[in-house]
XYZ file of C-alpha atoms in Angstrom:
646
model
C 0.000 0.000 0.000
C 1.259 3.472 -0.900
C 0.434 6.203 1.641
C 0.956 9.911 0.981
C 0.918 12.850 3.309
C -0.923 16.047 2.390
C -1.292 19.381 4.095
C 0.123 22.838 4.710
C 3.821 23.585 5.153
C 5.225 23.127 8.671
C 2.310 20.996 9.856
C 4.611 18.108 10.772
C 4.204 15.755 7.815
C 7.895 14.844 7.489
C 8.369 14.406 11.238
C 5.272 12.213 11.366
C 6.644 9.902 8.653
C 9.996 9.813 10.455
C 8.263 8.813 13.696
C 6.365 6.018 11.933
C 9.242 4.634 9.872
C 12.508 5.907 11.314
C 13.379 7.371 7.891
C 14.004 11.061 7.215
C 12.420 11.814 3.822
C 14.187 15.177 3.450
C 17.189 14.102 1.358
C 18.207 17.350 -0.414
C 20.856 19.642 1.158
C 18.559 22.634 0.662
C 15.781 20.833 2.533
C 18.146 20.241 5.430
C 19.322 23.850 5.388
C 15.864 25.456 5.135
C 14.008 22.927 7.250
C 11.203 22.462 4.710
C 10.339 19.775 2.174
C 10.924 20.869 -1.401
C 10.573 17.627 -3.328
C 8.711 14.412 -2.622
C 10.423 12.055 -0.191
C 10.092 8.323 0.342
C 10.039 5.954 3.296
C 8.672 2.535 4.199
C 7.339 0.726 7.230
C 7.844 -3.034 7.573
C 5.102 -4.663 9.594
C 5.583 -7.719 11.840
C 3.711 -9.982 9.395
C 6.133 -9.165 6.595
C 3.963 -6.657 4.698
C 5.335 -3.238 3.858
C 3.675 0.161 3.684
C 5.335 2.732 1.443
C 5.159 6.440 2.298
C 5.407 9.441 0.001
C 5.975 12.661 1.882
C 4.924 15.662 -0.197
C 5.996 19.297 0.209
C 3.400 21.606 1.730
C 4.597 24.932 0.337
C 2.398 26.497 -2.361
C 5.448 26.930 -4.616
C 5.962 23.149 -4.714
C 2.452 21.951 -5.531
C 3.832 20.637 -8.812
C 6.049 18.258 -6.815
C 3.152 17.380 -4.535
C 1.072 16.353 -7.569
C 3.821 14.037 -8.773
C 3.763 12.353 -5.369
C 0.031 11.726 -4.998
C -0.656 10.549 -8.546
C -0.565 6.845 -7.772
C -1.356 6.503 -4.067
C -3.764 4.172 -2.281
C -4.222 6.073 0.990
C -3.692 9.606 2.312
C -2.918 11.194 5.629
C -4.443 14.693 5.522
C -2.269 16.426 8.112
C -3.411 19.535 9.997
C -1.416 21.059 12.875
C -3.404 21.560 16.062
C -1.882 24.987 16.674
C -2.502 26.379 13.167
C -5.694 24.616 12.096
C -6.823 24.623 8.469
C -4.529 26.681 6.204
C -4.502 27.530 2.443
C -2.524 24.475 1.344
C -4.751 22.264 3.454
C -7.600 23.408 1.247
C -5.724 23.082 -2.052
C -4.317 19.676 -1.179
C -7.793 18.471 -0.187
C -9.213 19.804 -3.467
C -6.527 17.883 -5.359
C -7.261 14.682 -3.434
C -10.974 15.111 -4.129
C -10.360 15.574 -7.863
C -8.065 12.543 -7.910
C -10.696 10.443 -6.144
C -8.443 9.363 -3.242
C -11.210 7.953 -1.025
C -9.202 6.097 1.622
C -7.465 8.105 4.271
C -7.194 9.512 7.771
C -7.506 13.040 9.123
C -4.413 13.417 11.301
C -4.194 16.317 13.775
C -0.505 16.765 14.595
C 1.289 18.710 17.337
C -1.372 17.721 19.849
C 1.203 18.202 22.622
C 1.331 21.954 21.949
C -2.307 22.840 22.659
C -5.063 22.036 25.177
C -7.448 19.152 24.462
C -10.259 21.606 23.709
C -8.181 23.109 20.910
C -7.594 19.649 19.427
C -11.347 18.999 19.455
C -11.982 22.356 17.790
C -9.474 21.629 15.014
C -10.999 18.190 14.448
C -14.407 19.859 14.074
C -12.887 22.413 11.682
C -11.320 19.693 9.545
C -14.559 17.672 9.613
C -16.434 20.685 8.240
C -13.751 21.151 5.576
C -13.935 17.580 4.246
C -17.724 17.421 4.269
C -18.930 16.668 0.736
C -15.491 15.473 -0.423
C -14.074 11.975 -0.929
C -12.670 12.109 2.632
C -15.915 13.021 4.381
C -16.066 9.621 6.118
C -12.369 9.432 6.999
C -11.641 8.868 10.713
C -9.814 11.593 12.637
C -7.175 11.171 15.310
C -4.743 13.388 17.134
C -1.033 12.559 17.396
C 2.237 14.002 18.550
C 5.337 13.000 16.675
C 7.454 14.373 19.530
C 5.850 12.545 22.465
C 4.569 9.543 20.507
C 0.954 10.062 21.601
C -1.448 8.479 19.094
C 1.359 7.004 16.946
C 0.584 3.410 17.895
C -3.094 4.010 17.090
C -2.121 5.524 13.730
C 0.120 2.556 12.940
C -2.699 0.141 13.819
C -5.166 1.986 11.590
C -2.707 1.865 8.698
C -2.258 -1.882 9.218
C -6.043 -2.376 9.098
C -6.259 -0.255 5.957
C -3.507 -2.336 4.353
C -5.495 -5.524 4.935
C -8.687 -3.982 3.510
C -7.189 -2.172 0.540
C -8.374 -2.731 -3.019
C -5.612 -4.467 -4.964
C -4.573 -2.874 -8.224
C -4.791 -4.904 -11.401
C -1.615 -6.905 -11.944
C -3.106 -9.779 -13.914
C -4.613 -8.925 -17.259
C -2.823 -5.582 -17.546
C 0.485 -4.609 -19.114
C 3.193 -3.178 -16.838
C 3.064 0.579 -16.288
C 5.166 2.655 -13.867
C 5.122 6.451 -13.465
C 8.701 7.678 -13.074
C 9.256 10.250 -10.325
C 13.055 10.038 -9.962
C 16.071 9.051 -12.043
C 19.636 8.776 -10.763
C 22.888 6.875 -11.248
C 24.269 4.289 -8.819
C 27.984 3.536 -9.004
C 28.519 0.067 -10.379
C 24.877 -0.343 -11.372
C 24.095 2.515 -13.740
C 20.745 4.189 -14.334
C 17.955 3.691 -11.808
C 14.413 5.027 -11.993
C 11.833 4.946 -9.231
C 8.077 5.269 -9.206
C 4.741 3.696 -8.402
C 3.544 0.716 -10.448
C 0.082 1.602 -11.737
C -0.662 -1.766 -13.376
C 0.780 -5.143 -14.323
C 4.008 -6.690 -13.120
C 7.673 -6.603 -14.079
C 10.440 -9.208 -13.888
C 14.206 -8.923 -14.023
C 15.216 -9.287 -17.671
C 12.018 -7.802 -19.121
C 12.284 -5.572 -22.192
C 10.449 -2.297 -21.535
C 9.934 1.080 -23.140
C 10.362 4.624 -21.886
C 7.330 6.597 -23.008
C 6.720 9.007 -24.637
C 10.350 8.999 -25.844
C 10.109 5.408 -27.140
C 13.585 4.368 -25.906
C 13.854 0.602 -25.432
C 15.475 -0.623 -22.200
C 15.959 -3.847 -20.260
C 15.453 -4.480 -16.541
C 18.778 -5.236 -14.908
C 17.518 -5.321 -11.326
C 14.524 -4.520 -9.116
C 14.051 -3.239 -5.583
C 10.799 -2.839 -3.664
C 11.003 -0.818 -0.455
C 14.768 -1.302 -0.290
C 14.783 -5.070 -0.932
C 16.042 -6.749 -4.090
C 13.326 -8.826 -5.775
C 12.873 -10.785 -8.988
C 9.389 -9.425 -9.615
C 7.397 -6.323 -8.669
C 3.637 -5.931 -9.034
C 1.001 -3.217 -9.249
C 0.612 -1.105 -6.120
C 4.285 -1.187 -5.123
C 6.863 1.555 -5.154
C 9.736 0.204 -7.138
C 13.311 1.042 -8.096
C 14.281 -0.310 -11.498
C 17.895 -0.625 -12.612
C 17.869 -0.125 -16.396
C 20.260 -0.934 -19.186
C 20.019 -0.224 -22.902
C 22.113 0.739 -25.901
C 20.373 4.103 -26.346
C 19.832 4.806 -22.644
C 20.873 8.282 -21.530
C 20.279 9.036 -17.875
C 19.987 12.780 -18.461
C 17.224 12.193 -21.027
C 14.976 10.436 -18.479
C 12.930 12.775 -16.360
C 9.981 12.883 -14.032
C 6.866 12.467 -16.120
C 8.041 9.582 -18.310
C 6.372 6.198 -18.082
C 8.254 2.924 -17.928
C 5.973 0.379 -19.539
C 5.446 -2.644 -21.716
C 6.069 -1.734 -25.378
C 2.573 -3.018 -26.228
C 1.014 0.092 -24.650
C 3.530 2.669 -25.828
C 1.124 5.034 -27.595
C 1.843 8.725 -26.854
C -1.050 11.064 -27.511
C -1.489 14.805 -27.977
C -5.258 14.798 -27.370
C -7.309 13.258 -24.596
C -11.071 13.313 -24.157
C -11.828 13.818 -20.476
C -14.519 14.244 -17.868
C -13.461 17.598 -16.394
C -14.762 19.223 -13.198
C -14.041 22.857 -12.408
C -13.409 23.662 -8.761
C -16.329 25.406 -7.080
C -13.890 28.033 -5.767
C -13.115 29.295 -9.285
C -14.383 32.780 -10.037
C -14.888 32.196 -13.758
C -16.043 29.383 -15.999
C -13.506 27.311 -17.936
C -14.034 28.362 -21.532
C -12.986 26.930 -24.864
C -9.231 27.223 -25.421
C -8.390 27.990 -21.779
C -4.614 27.397 -21.358
C -3.705 25.000 -18.539
C -1.036 22.841 -16.978
C -2.046 19.165 -17.085
C -0.760 16.872 -14.318
C -1.260 13.174 -15.133
C 0.850 10.474 -13.551
C 4.015 12.389 -12.746
C 4.009 14.575 -15.862
C 3.381 18.313 -16.007
C 2.658 19.521 -19.540
C 0.908 22.566 -20.946
C -2.114 22.478 -23.182
C -5.565 23.918 -23.812
C -9.088 22.909 -22.895
C -11.259 22.395 -25.963
C -15.036 22.430 -25.637
C -17.857 23.128 -28.043
C -17.666 26.834 -28.628
C -21.086 27.396 -27.073
C -20.110 25.463 -23.928
C -18.183 26.511 -20.836
C -17.638 24.647 -17.578
C -19.089 26.621 -14.665
C -17.451 26.560 -11.211
C -18.441 23.311 -9.504
C -19.790 21.810 -12.745
C -18.417 18.920 -14.804
C -18.489 18.379 -18.570
C -16.910 16.215 -21.234
C -14.086 18.133 -22.921
C -10.892 17.564 -24.831
C -7.439 18.669 -23.700
C -5.045 19.400 -26.545
C -1.455 19.143 -25.355
C 1.760 20.842 -26.396
C 3.783 17.653 -25.811
C 2.763 13.983 -26.060
C 1.860 12.068 -22.915
C 0.995 8.488 -22.047
C -2.565 7.975 -20.846
C -5.066 5.163 -20.266
C -8.835 5.402 -19.857
C -9.626 6.058 -16.210
C -6.384 7.907 -15.417
C -7.035 10.760 -12.972
C -5.567 14.188 -13.673
C -5.364 17.737 -12.340
C -5.379 20.994 -14.290
C -3.828 24.173 -12.945
C -3.932 27.629 -14.453
C -1.366 28.527 -17.104
C 0.821 30.393 -14.590
C 0.809 27.240 -12.407
C -0.312 29.291 -9.416
C -3.586 27.542 -8.538
C -5.518 24.346 -9.112
C -8.606 24.976 -11.238
C -10.040 21.515 -11.859
C -9.469 17.891 -12.639
C -11.133 14.647 -13.544
C -10.457 11.433 -15.400
C -9.538 10.359 -18.924
C -12.390 8.931 -21.002
C -10.607 8.330 -24.301
C -6.836 8.768 -24.622
C -7.033 8.205 -28.396
C -9.874 10.339 -29.781
C -10.439 10.336 -33.543
C -8.289 12.928 -35.340
C -11.342 14.493 -36.949
C -14.488 15.250 -35.054
C -17.380 13.046 -36.096
C -20.975 14.136 -35.928
C -21.408 15.653 -32.468
C -24.368 13.501 -31.433
C -22.635 10.285 -32.547
C -19.399 11.140 -30.736
C -21.250 12.221 -27.588
C -23.002 8.835 -27.451
C -19.684 7.074 -27.897
C -18.031 9.125 -25.140
C -20.959 8.422 -22.807
C -20.488 4.710 -23.491
C -16.715 4.934 -22.925
C -17.383 6.659 -19.599
C -19.824 4.018 -18.363
C -17.544 2.042 -16.022
C -15.442 -1.109 -16.280
C -14.188 -2.426 -19.640
C -17.020 -4.989 -19.589
C -19.606 -2.258 -18.976
C -18.058 -0.039 -21.659
C -18.119 -2.918 -24.154
C -21.810 -3.537 -23.469
C -22.572 0.186 -23.858
C -20.642 0.517 -27.132
C -22.144 -2.468 -28.951
C -25.657 -1.127 -29.730
C -24.210 1.736 -31.828
C -21.270 -0.219 -33.290
C -22.667 -0.725 -36.793
C -19.140 -1.287 -38.145
C -18.015 -3.291 -35.124
C -15.664 -2.302 -32.327
C -11.995 -1.751 -33.134
C -10.611 -4.252 -30.630
C -6.955 -3.206 -30.844
C -7.982 0.353 -29.938
C -10.328 -0.882 -27.211
C -7.565 -2.971 -25.614
C -5.073 -0.102 -25.806
C -7.553 2.318 -24.233
C -7.996 0.092 -21.193
C -4.545 -1.564 -21.056
C -5.850 -5.107 -21.557
C -3.549 -8.040 -22.259
C -4.635 -10.453 -25.025
C -5.669 -13.088 -22.461
C -7.778 -10.622 -20.456
C -9.370 -9.260 -23.628
C -10.189 -12.742 -24.919
C -11.910 -13.650 -21.644
C -13.861 -10.389 -21.745
C -15.049 -10.984 -25.305
C -16.046 -14.558 -24.558
C -18.012 -13.422 -21.529
C -19.822 -10.836 -23.646
C -20.572 -13.331 -26.435
C -18.651 -11.124 -28.856
C -17.747 -12.481 -32.290
C -14.283 -11.413 -33.464
C -13.531 -10.972 -37.170
C -10.185 -10.298 -38.830
C -6.616 -10.984 -37.799
C -4.484 -7.972 -38.644
C -7.460 -5.668 -38.181
C -9.811 -7.120 -35.556
C -13.390 -5.978 -35.119
C -15.898 -7.244 -32.561
C -19.587 -7.742 -33.355
C -22.687 -8.925 -31.594
C -23.796 -12.166 -33.273
C -27.131 -10.551 -34.162
C -25.357 -7.644 -35.864
C -23.163 -10.028 -37.829
C -26.189 -12.041 -38.934
C -27.946 -8.844 -40.015
C -24.933 -7.771 -42.094
C -24.760 -11.168 -43.766
C -28.473 -11.064 -44.533
C -28.105 -7.540 -45.978
C -25.325 -8.715 -48.308
C -27.279 -11.762 -49.465
C -30.412 -9.668 -50.037
C -28.433 -7.168 -52.102
C -26.902 -9.944 -54.233
C -30.366 -11.362 -54.904
C -31.632 -7.891 -55.773
C -28.705 -7.402 -58.162
C -29.453 -10.708 -59.908
C -33.083 -9.654 -60.346
C -32.101 -6.296 -61.865
C -29.146 -7.579 -63.916
C -29.881 -11.214 -64.851
C -27.165 -11.218 -67.552
C -24.403 -10.186 -65.124
C -22.264 -12.965 -63.668
C -22.246 -11.371 -60.206
C -21.822 -8.093 -58.317
C -18.457 -6.492 -57.567
C -17.654 -6.513 -53.849
C -17.167 -2.745 -53.518
C -20.533 -2.089 -55.139
C -22.116 -4.802 -53.005
C -20.895 -3.177 -49.778
C -22.052 0.264 -50.912
C -25.501 -0.927 -51.963
C -25.903 -2.895 -48.712
C -25.178 0.262 -46.695
C -22.159 -1.198 -44.878
C -18.981 0.702 -44.046
C -16.441 -2.005 -43.292
C -12.682 -2.274 -43.777
C -11.812 -4.674 -46.619
C -10.491 -7.401 -44.317
C -13.692 -7.347 -42.240
C -15.911 -7.367 -45.332
C -14.002 -10.396 -46.592
C -14.539 -12.119 -43.245
C -18.300 -11.457 -43.366
C -18.426 -12.733 -46.935
C -16.483 -15.858 -45.962
C -19.034 -16.449 -43.232
C -21.793 -16.211 -45.840
C -19.877 -18.571 -48.147
C -19.425 -21.133 -45.371
C -23.158 -20.910 -44.672
C -23.706 -21.566 -48.415
C -25.624 -18.315 -48.709
C -23.202 -16.819 -51.264
C -20.512 -17.819 -53.728
C -17.389 -15.766 -54.501
C -15.589 -16.110 -57.791
C -13.388 -13.800 -59.777
C -13.937 -10.892 -57.383
C -17.719 -11.188 -57.785
C -20.451 -12.352 -55.418
C -23.458 -14.385 -56.505
C -26.021 -16.688 -54.962
C -25.161 -20.409 -55.176
C -26.227 -21.983 -58.445
C -26.769 -18.683 -60.261
C -25.607 -18.951 -63.898
C -25.995 -15.920 -66.114
C -24.271 -17.375 -69.175
C -25.226 -21.031 -69.212
C -26.224 -22.531 -72.566
C -26.256 -26.092 -73.792
C -23.468 -25.600 -76.360
C -21.130 -24.092 -73.771
C -21.897 -26.841 -71.290
C -21.176 -29.535 -73.832
C -17.898 -27.901 -74.834
C -16.902 -27.319 -71.202
C -17.366 -31.005 -70.419
C -14.730 -31.779 -73.067
C -12.293 -29.021 -72.079
C -12.361 -29.276 -68.281
C -10.716 -32.732 -68.083
C -7.703 -31.411 -70.011
C -7.309 -28.525 -67.556
C -7.805 -30.845 -64.587
C -5.296 -33.480 -65.753
C -2.284 -31.236 -65.017
C -3.830 -28.371 -62.991
C -0.484 -26.764 -62.092
C 0.655 -26.682 -65.750
C -2.398 -26.927 -68.022
C -1.987 -27.052 -71.823
C -2.162 -23.833 -73.816
C -5.414 -22.891 -75.504
C -4.032 -23.695 -78.964
C -3.004 -27.137 -77.729
C -6.498 -27.790 -76.348
C -8.038 -26.674 -79.650
C -5.732 -28.987 -81.602
C -6.350 -31.952 -79.289
C -10.141 -31.579 -79.431
C -10.157 -30.421 -83.080
C -11.943 -27.156 -82.136
C -12.016 -23.681 -83.649
C -9.641 -21.691 -81.430
C -11.734 -18.497 -81.586
C -14.866 -20.369 -80.480
C -12.902 -22.027 -77.701
C -11.490 -18.680 -76.513
C -15.005 -17.206 -76.435
C -16.291 -20.062 -74.272
C -13.278 -19.803 -71.959
C -13.789 -16.051 -71.589
C -17.377 -16.634 -70.466
C -16.084 -19.084 -67.876
C -13.513 -16.513 -66.727
C -16.317 -13.994 -66.181
C -18.146 -16.588 -64.127
C -15.052 -16.975 -61.961
C -14.317 -20.579 -62.838
C -11.122 -19.802 -64.746
C -8.198 -17.415 -64.335
C -6.206 -16.195 -67.343
C -2.447 -15.784 -67.019
C -1.832 -14.849 -70.656
C -3.757 -15.147 -73.954
C -2.783 -18.819 -74.274
C -2.810 -19.937 -70.641
C -5.909 -20.359 -68.468
C -6.132 -22.098 -65.108
C -8.973 -23.548 -63.136
C -9.575 -21.140 -60.276
C -9.217 -24.040 -57.831
C -5.732 -24.667 -59.276
C -4.773 -21.010 -58.784
C -5.939 -21.193 -55.165
C -3.849 -24.344 -54.663
C -0.805 -22.608 -56.170
C -1.436 -19.619 -53.893
C -1.358 -21.922 -50.877
C 2.004 -23.214 -52.116
C 3.215 -19.586 -52.038
C 2.161 -19.392 -48.387
C 3.925 -22.672 -47.587
C 7.087 -21.544 -49.374
C 7.140 -18.231 -47.495
C 6.767 -20.002 -44.151
C 9.614 -22.381 -45.006
C 12.140 -19.649 -45.898
C 14.059 -17.357 -43.506
C 12.378 -13.981 -43.203
C 9.526 -15.169 -45.376
C 11.299 -14.153 -48.597
C 11.740 -16.674 -51.401
C 12.832 -16.693 -55.040
C 11.308 -18.196 -58.164
C 13.491 -21.293 -57.988
C 12.333 -22.082 -54.465
C 8.717 -21.675 -55.501
C 9.308 -23.772 -58.622
C 10.592 -26.642 -56.496
C 7.630 -26.454 -54.134
C 5.017 -26.135 -56.886
C 6.543 -28.729 -59.220
C 6.389 -26.544 -62.322
C 8.984 -25.216 -64.767
C 10.923 -22.052 -64.023
C 9.316 -19.903 -66.747
C 5.841 -20.988 -65.647
C 6.743 -20.402 -61.980
C 7.754 -16.827 -62.862
C 4.523 -16.296 -64.795
C 2.442 -17.598 -61.881
C 4.286 -15.379 -59.397
C 3.807 -12.319 -61.627
C 0.086 -13.082 -61.613
C 0.123 -13.211 -57.817
C 2.017 -9.901 -57.766
C -0.750 -8.251 -59.776
C -3.431 -9.930 -57.628
C -1.887 -8.395 -54.497
C -0.913 -11.705 -52.912
C 2.852 -11.279 -53.236
C 5.258 -8.361 -53.288
C 8.448 -8.448 -55.311
C 11.565 -7.357 -53.402
C 14.514 -7.378 -55.802
C 14.835 -10.960 -57.045
C 12.769 -12.298 -54.160
C 9.156 -12.172 -53.116
C 7.226 -12.142 -49.865
C 3.584 -12.497 -48.895
C 1.723 -9.205 -49.061
C -1.657 -10.509 -47.875
C -3.059 -13.760 -46.581
C -4.261 -16.202 -49.234
C -7.775 -16.165 -47.771
C -7.934 -12.374 -48.209
C -7.245 -12.645 -51.945
C -9.055 -15.939 -52.497
C -11.815 -16.199 -49.865
C -12.653 -19.747 -50.929
C -9.235 -20.830 -49.596
C -10.412 -20.615 -45.992
C -11.343 -23.900 -44.389
C -14.555 -24.176 -42.335
C -12.495 -25.093 -39.261
C -9.888 -22.349 -39.745
């Protein structure tokens, strides 16, 4: 459990932590000289059972609120400290406002210096503090009086902290990627660069490859310490020191405000959609384009509040807004933040992140407002349920997982629990089964309608089909929906056209009779069929008549033409495409040459080159010098290649 102090300068926060832990958190020479805390300090208390409580002592001077914000960004519990002789002071109020905006609900109201005043004065200060916290997140926090000098109340305070430790809500370690907010960076002789901070989510092991964000520098974990002890693993909720190593690591380039995290969630952003509350003590509303300092995690970065131009946020009110930043930050949905005025003199509001990755262009206001309301509806499971009714094009699952920092295993379990159907591999979209069935039915209905209007056409082009069916889907997702319809035998795909099974726009008895004679010759050696002139000579046919019949079969999608004299059964082309996939998998880096493909396909070199050139033009392969590599999956180019159990 991470405990922070909060309160006015000279109210005994540092001495209180020293009395509890035996550790002096004032480490800077200037702090020693001036007798005040300037930066955040750290201590820990080891309990008899083996558990440890970490303490963050924050400065109480108004000039160092920026440092205070870096200290309380990831805490579990707070000690709101008020001196019995002074009572409530300005920084007591500002620190409480910050805690309220950050949603720090667990804490104690600690009245220090009880040895300096009569008991009646202590009672009066407790009543004063109780009135102050009324209506805030700490309104139900217990109050107790202590003296760090005499030790009165310290044992009671330690007991209450132990009880709070046992009852605390554990942060998510399983199902979340590792994420630590850096508050210090320094060099240790013989070890190198060390960063410290609070682990917001996930876990980290010695040897892990991590990323500094937003800089993007890759590093490796050389060693770990939690509360002064070397460990092999550290988990969410702990304060941790991480010894880093990396080829591009520069200690001076790492500062407070960076995140140390799993590369999977390295996604710096310059815009965040937020739920923003203005403090009731503000004299003016927060208007569109108000300049601010944003404090999120341990970062302090400038930016501007963006609202609809007819909207302002009145004192005490809360609205959905966007903060446009001058420098990129790392953020996850649910992160709490504080905004201070542009001169960094006072706290003016705060809230939580709704969407750290808003669309670059504003969509229709009503549509986006509904989406933001859904994103702000609670847990990832609740958000998923709220998003689905309006997700006509499905939910972008990669974006959803990045928003909420979900590992693949956690996301998979969530989708299974919600009955979500996932389509696509590179680009994954999630659909309700009913929505997917409706899309399939719309496509089939449009194909039938097209056949009725254009009975001479072999089938409808896929782009036109999607447009006429009123669907706006990425190509990979459309192909997946079409494959689903094909597997259900509701549609057929051939030659880039869709048609209903059994539909034949060009069938005639003469063609059928001729096709029955020609097909066996193409089937006998499907990988290297005879040329058209050879077929004509073998069957004693007029070559022009044969070419005309073959062209009609090409339009129907049964044949594929490589050159004027070479046609293949489409099934043979699909089989040869699968050989391409096998060859790519069998070669280092996935790149192969014509000779390697020739050997796998069992065809001559010149024919292998011709086949590969066809696949280049079809978008299956990409030529790289004298080699080739897969550009798309076979099933994306030839949907019939997918197996029902794939």
